[in-house]
Coordinates of C-alpha atoms in Angstrom, one line a residue:
M1 CA 8.9 -1.4 9.4
E2 CA 5.2 -1.8 9.2
V3 CA 3.1 -0.4 6.4
M4 CA 0.9 2.3 7.8
G5 CA -2.7 1.3 8.3
E6 CA -1.9 -2.3 7.4
K7 CA -4.4 -4.9 8.6
K8 CA -3.3 -8.5 8.4
M9 CA -5.4 -11.0 6.5
K10 CA -6.6 -14.0 8.5
I11 CA -5.9 -17.5 7.2
L12 CA -7.5 -20.6 8.8
C13 CA -5.0 -23.5 8.7
L14 CA -6.4 -27.0 9.1
H15 CA -4.1 -30.0 9.9
G16 CA -4.1 -33.4 8.4
F17 CA -5.7 -36.7 9.6
R18 CA -4.7 -37.7 13.2
T19 CA -2.2 -34.9 13.7
S20 CA -2.8 -31.5 15.3
G21 CA -2.8 -27.7 14.8
N22 CA 0.7 -27.5 16.4
F23 CA 2.0 -30.1 14.0
L24 CA 0.8 -28.2 11.0
R25 CA 2.4 -25.1 12.4
K26 CA 5.7 -27.0 12.5
Q27 CA 5.2 -28.3 9.0
I28 CA 4.6 -24.8 7.7
S29 CA 7.6 -23.4 9.6
K30 CA 9.9 -25.0 7.0
W31 CA 8.7 -22.3 4.5
D32 CA 10.3 -18.9 4.4
P33 CA 8.4 -16.8 7.0
S34 CA 8.1 -13.9 4.5
I35 CA 5.5 -15.8 2.6
F36 CA 2.9 -15.3 5.2
A37 CA 4.4 -12.2 6.9
H38 CA 1.2 -10.3 6.2
F39 CA -1.2 -13.0 7.3
E40 CA -2.5 -13.9 10.7
M41 CA -2.5 -17.7 10.8
E42 CA -4.8 -19.7 13.1
F43 CA -4.1 -23.5 13.7
P44 CA -7.1 -25.1 15.5
D45 CA -7.2 -28.8 16.4
G46 CA -9.7 -31.2 14.8
I47 CA -13.1 -31.7 16.3
F48 CA -12.5 -35.3 17.2
P49 CA -9.7 -37.1 19.1
A50 CA -7.7 -39.5 16.9
G51 CA -9.6 -42.8 16.7
G52 CA -6.6 -44.8 15.9
K53 CA -2.8 -44.8 15.5
S54 CA -1.2 -41.6 14.2
E55 CA 1.6 -41.7 11.6
I56 CA 3.5 -39.0 13.5
E57 CA 3.7 -41.0 16.8
G58 CA 7.3 -40.8 18.0
I59 CA 7.9 -37.8 15.7
F60 CA 5.7 -35.3 17.3
P61 CA 4.0 -35.4 20.7
P62 CA 0.2 -36.0 21.1
P63 CA -2.6 -35.3 21.4
Y64 CA -3.8 -36.0 17.8
F65 CA -7.1 -35.1 16.2
E66 CA -9.2 -35.8 13.1
W67 CA -11.9 -33.8 11.4
F68 CA -14.2 -36.7 10.3
Q69 CA -14.0 -40.4 9.6
Y70 CA -14.2 -42.3 6.3
N71 CA -14.0 -45.7 4.7
E72 CA -11.0 -47.1 2.8
E73 CA -12.5 -46.1 -0.6
F74 CA -13.2 -42.6 0.7
T75 CA -16.8 -42.9 -0.4
E76 CA -18.5 -43.0 3.0
Y77 CA -18.0 -40.5 5.8
E78 CA -18.9 -40.2 9.4
N79 CA -19.4 -37.0 11.4
L80 CA -18.8 -34.9 8.2
E81 CA -21.9 -32.7 8.7
E82 CA -21.0 -32.2 12.4
C83 CA -17.5 -31.2 11.3
I84 CA -18.8 -28.7 8.7
S85 CA -21.1 -27.1 11.3
Y86 CA -18.3 -26.8 13.8
L87 CA -16.0 -25.1 11.2
C88 CA -18.8 -22.7 10.1
E89 CA -19.3 -21.7 13.7
Y90 CA -15.6 -21.3 14.2
I91 CA -15.3 -19.1 11.1
T92 CA -18.3 -17.0 12.1
T93 CA -17.3 -16.4 15.7
K94 CA -13.5 -16.0 15.2
G95 CA -13.5 -14.6 11.6
P96 CA -14.0 -13.2 9.2
F97 CA -11.2 -15.2 7.5
D98 CA -9.6 -14.3 4.2
G99 CA -8.5 -17.8 3.3
L100 CA -8.0 -21.4 4.1
L101 CA -4.9 -23.6 4.1
G102 CA -5.2 -27.3 4.5
F103 CA -3.1 -30.5 4.4
S104 CA -4.4 -33.8 3.1
Q105 CA -7.8 -34.5 4.8
A106 CA -8.1 -30.9 5.7
S107 CA -7.3 -29.7 2.2
T108 CA -10.2 -31.9 0.9
L109 CA -12.4 -30.5 3.7
S110 CA -11.4 -26.9 2.9
A111 CA -12.2 -27.3 -0.8
L112 CA -15.6 -28.6 0.2
L113 CA -16.3 -25.6 2.4
L114 CA -15.3 -23.3 -0.5
G115 CA -17.5 -25.2 -2.9
Y116 CA -20.5 -25.0 -0.6
M117 CA -19.8 -21.3 -0.1
E118 CA -19.8 -20.8 -3.9
Q119 CA -23.2 -22.5 -4.0
G120 CA -24.5 -20.3 -1.1
K121 CA -25.1 -23.3 1.2
I122 CA -23.0 -22.1 4.1
L123 CA -21.4 -19.0 5.6
K124 CA -23.7 -16.7 3.6
E125 CA -22.6 -13.7 5.9
Q126 CA -18.9 -14.5 5.5
P127 CA -17.1 -12.3 3.0
P128 CA -15.7 -14.3 0.0
M129 CA -12.5 -16.1 0.6
K130 CA -9.5 -14.7 -1.3
L131 CA -7.0 -17.6 -1.0
F132 CA -6.9 -21.4 -0.7
V133 CA -3.6 -23.2 -0.2
S134 CA -4.0 -27.0 -0.8
V135 CA -1.3 -29.5 0.1
S136 CA -2.1 -33.1 -1.0
G137 CA -5.8 -32.5 -1.3
A138 CA -8.6 -34.4 -3.1
K139 CA -12.3 -34.3 -4.0
F140 CA -15.0 -36.1 -2.1
R141 CA -16.0 -39.1 -4.1
D142 CA -19.6 -39.3 -2.9
P143 CA -21.7 -37.9 -5.9
S144 CA -24.3 -36.4 -3.5
I145 CA -21.5 -34.2 -2.2
G146 CA -19.4 -33.7 -5.3
N147 CA -22.4 -32.8 -7.5
V148 CA -23.1 -29.8 -5.2
A149 CA -19.6 -28.7 -4.1
Y150 CA -18.0 -28.9 -7.5
K151 CA -21.0 -28.0 -9.6
D152 CA -19.6 -24.6 -10.6
V153 CA -16.0 -23.5 -10.7
I154 CA -14.8 -22.2 -7.4
K155 CA -13.7 -18.5 -7.8
V156 CA -11.0 -18.4 -5.2
K157 CA -7.4 -17.9 -5.9
S158 CA -5.9 -21.4 -5.2
V159 CA -2.4 -22.8 -4.9
H160 CA -2.0 -26.5 -5.1
F161 CA 1.1 -28.4 -4.0
I162 CA 1.3 -31.8 -5.8
G163 CA 4.0 -34.3 -4.9
E164 CA 5.5 -36.6 -7.5
K165 CA 5.7 -39.4 -5.0
D166 CA 2.5 -38.6 -3.2
W167 CA -0.1 -41.4 -3.1
L168 CA -2.7 -38.6 -3.6
K169 CA -1.0 -37.2 -6.7
I170 CA -3.8 -38.0 -9.1
P171 CA -6.6 -37.0 -6.7
S172 CA -4.7 -33.7 -6.0
Q173 CA -4.5 -33.0 -9.8
D174 CA -8.2 -33.7 -10.0
L175 CA -9.0 -31.2 -7.3
T176 CA -7.4 -28.4 -9.3
T177 CA -10.1 -28.7 -11.9
A178 CA -12.7 -27.5 -9.4
F179 CA -11.0 -24.0 -9.2
Q180 CA -10.7 -21.1 -11.5
N181 CA -7.1 -20.6 -12.8
P182 CA -5.4 -22.8 -10.2
L183 CA -1.7 -22.3 -9.5
I184 CA 0.0 -25.6 -9.4
I185 CA 3.4 -26.1 -7.7
R186 CA 4.9 -29.5 -8.2
H187 CA 7.6 -31.0 -6.0
P188 CA 9.5 -34.3 -6.1
Q189 CA 8.5 -35.4 -2.5
G190 CA 5.7 -37.5 -1.2
H191 CA 2.7 -37.0 1.1
T192 CA 4.1 -34.1 3.1
V193 CA 4.3 -30.4 3.3
P194 CA 7.3 -29.9 1.0
R195 CA 10.3 -27.8 1.4
L196 CA 10.3 -25.2 -1.3
D197 CA 13.0 -24.6 -3.9
D198 CA 13.8 -21.1 -5.0
A199 CA 11.3 -21.2 -7.9
A200 CA 8.5 -22.4 -5.8
L201 CA 9.3 -19.9 -3.0
E202 CA 9.2 -17.0 -5.4
T203 CA 6.0 -18.3 -7.0
L204 CA 4.2 -18.5 -3.7
K205 CA 5.6 -15.2 -2.4
T206 CA 4.3 -13.5 -5.6
C207 CA 0.9 -15.1 -5.2
T208 CA 0.4 -14.1 -1.6
R209 CA 1.8 -10.6 -2.2
D210 CA -0.6 -10.0 -5.1
I211 CA -3.5 -11.1 -2.9
V212 CA -2.5 -8.8 -0.1
L213 CA -2.1 -5.9 -2.5
S214 CA -5.4 -6.7 -4.1
S215 CA -7.0 -6.6 -0.7
T216 CA -5.3 -3.4 0.1
Q217 CA -6.6 -1.9 -3.1
S218 CA -10.1 -3.0 -2.3
S219 CA -10.0 -1.4 1.1
L220 CA -8.4 1.9 -0.1
G221 CA -10.4 2.2 -3.3
G222 CA -9.3 3.9 -6.5
G223 CA -7.2 2.8 -9.5
P224 CA -4.1 4.1 -11.2
N225 CA -3.5 7.8 -11.2
E226 CA -3.7 8.7 -14.8
A227 CA -2.3 12.2 -14.3
C228 CA 0.9 10.8 -12.8
K229 CA 0.9 7.9 -15.2
H230 CA 1.2 10.0 -18.3
A231 CA 3.2 12.9 -16.9
N232 CA 6.3 13.9 -18.8
I233 CA 8.6 14.5 -15.9
E234 CA 11.4 15.9 -18.1
N235 CA 9.4 19.0 -18.9
L236 CA 7.5 19.7 -15.7
E237 CA 6.9 23.4 -15.1
E238 CA 7.4 24.7 -11.6
D239 CA 3.7 25.8 -11.2
K240 CA 2.2 22.7 -12.8
K241 CA -0.3 21.1 -10.4
L242 CA -0.3 17.3 -10.2
E243 CA -2.7 15.0 -8.5
K244 CA -1.8 13.0 -5.5
P245 CA -0.5 9.5 -6.4
N246 CA -2.8 6.6 -5.6
K247 CA -2.2 5.2 -2.1
V248 CA -2.3 1.6 -3.4
E249 CA 0.6 2.3 -5.8
I250 CA 2.6 3.8 -3.0
Q251 CA 1.8 0.7 -0.9
K252 CA 3.2 -1.4 -3.7
I253 CA 6.5 0.4 -3.6
I254 CA 6.6 0.1 0.2
W255 CA 6.0 -3.7 -0.1
L256 CA 8.9 -4.0 -2.6
L257 CA 11.2 -2.1 -0.3
K258 CA 10.1 -3.9 2.8
E259 CA 9.9 -7.5 1.7
N260 CA 12.4 -7.9 -1.2
K261 CA 15.2 -5.5 -0.2
P262 CA 15.5 -4.8 -3.9
N263 CA 18.4 -3.4 -5.9
Q264 CA 18.0 -0.3 -8.0
V265 CA 17.1 -2.3 -11.1
Q266 CA 14.3 -4.0 -9.2
V267 CA 13.0 -0.7 -7.9
K268 CA 13.1 0.8 -11.3
E269 CA 11.1 -2.1 -12.8
Q270 CA 8.5 -2.0 -10.1
V271 CA 8.0 1.7 -10.4
K272 CA 7.9 1.4 -14.2
Q273 CA 5.0 -1.1 -13.8
L274 CA 3.1 1.4 -11.8
G275 CA 3.4 4.1 -14.4
Y276 CA 5.9 6.4 -12.7
I277 CA 8.7 5.9 -15.1
H278 CA 9.3 8.1 -18.2
H279 CA 12.6 7.9 -20.1
S280 CA 14.3 5.9 -17.3
M281 CA 13.4 8.3 -14.5
S282 CA 10.8 8.1 -11.7
L283 CA 8.9 11.0 -10.0
L284 CA 8.4 10.6 -6.3
Y285 CA 6.5 13.2 -4.3
K286 CA 7.5 14.9 -1.1
R287 CA 5.6 17.3 1.1
Y288 CA 5.6 20.8 -0.4
L289 CA 6.4 23.0 2.6
N290 CA 6.8 26.3 0.8
Q291 CA 4.6 27.4 -2.1
K292 CA 7.4 29.4 -3.6
Q293 CA 10.0 26.6 -3.2
K294 CA 11.6 25.6 -6.5
I295 CA 11.8 22.0 -7.7
M296 CA 14.9 20.3 -6.3
N297 CA 16.7 17.7 -8.2
M298 CA 18.1 15.6 -5.3
R299 CA 19.5 12.9 -7.5
R300 CA 19.1 10.3 -4.8
R301 CA 20.3 6.8 -5.6
T302 CA 17.9 5.1 -3.3
I303 CA 14.3 5.7 -2.3
S304 CA 13.8 6.6 1.4
K305 CA 11.4 4.3 3.2
E306 CA 10.6 7.1 5.7
M307 CA 9.8 9.4 2.8
I308 CA 7.3 7.0 1.3
Q309 CA 5.8 6.4 4.7
M310 CA 5.4 10.2 5.1
L311 CA 3.6 10.5 1.7
I312 CA 0.6 8.5 2.8
A313 CA 0.0 10.8 5.7
V314 CA 0.5 14.1 3.8
P315 CA -2.7 16.2 3.4
P316 CA -4.0 16.3 -0.2
K317 CA -3.4 20.1 -0.4
S318 CA 0.3 19.4 0.0
W319 CA 0.5 17.5 -3.3
L320 CA 0.7 20.5 -5.5
K321 CA 4.3 20.3 -6.7
P322 CA 7.0 17.8 -6.9
S323 CA 9.9 18.6 -4.6
A324 CA 12.2 15.7 -5.4
L325 CA 13.2 14.2 -8.7
I326 CA 14.5 10.7 -8.1
V327 CA 16.9 9.4 -10.8
I328 CA 17.3 5.7 -11.1
P329 CA 19.9 5.0 -13.7

């Protein structure tokens, strides 16, 4: 079931040094697909062919690519400006993009792009990015770059995977300081896209879900419906006129039903958070087909997905009276 009017967010996924877009796609495939179910993911190849041996030779077929070149100390860089120009052109022509995901070299590069965007140096016409997923990233060590890119905190929701055995563990931790309220997910593995345990999976799913819902709210507009939020549903009069619930809040219930396949307790908790619970009951609206029809207590034990889908399309004048009282014990 697709959420009505849903438009997927676009994420640009950039692969690591001397690998490829297809290899990163394979790396990400070890994660639960529901994490990015509402994202359109693009996996381009690096701008330059690999200039040396790839660590994935014999593991994944060529060709391999790199974004730029650097010295052993990671203080000098070749073709970095050309790479930045290429990615800016890619984002402009194929975007807009809502976020970036990068591994290793590409994570470092993605953070640089976000820092430059924060300073207004690049992509001035591109809407602000909403998400950055960093796996084994780092900061550029050249002060002429870092003093600009990391001058101010980067106000993008960021998720940072840091491996206990990763040779970039310390630089990865340092990169988190460039972002506002970074979400850090630690794992026991090395320099790799890690498999996620249950806790990490739920953390990442919650993060991406909140970003999608926030984006949906921005596109639909409006905040909580105060009339519904404070309604005493135990004493509703038949002729009492109530406002139409906010579409964003209905979208949230749809998300819960669609993605998490919740039990009754989970549904109750979600609805409670949205302000539709009063004394352990939730009020859900259904199209009022007859002005003289009395309120029906259907005492349904589950919420119909089709019913919620219908609510979004119902004309405003139909939201005059409740016709279903849903009891969630």
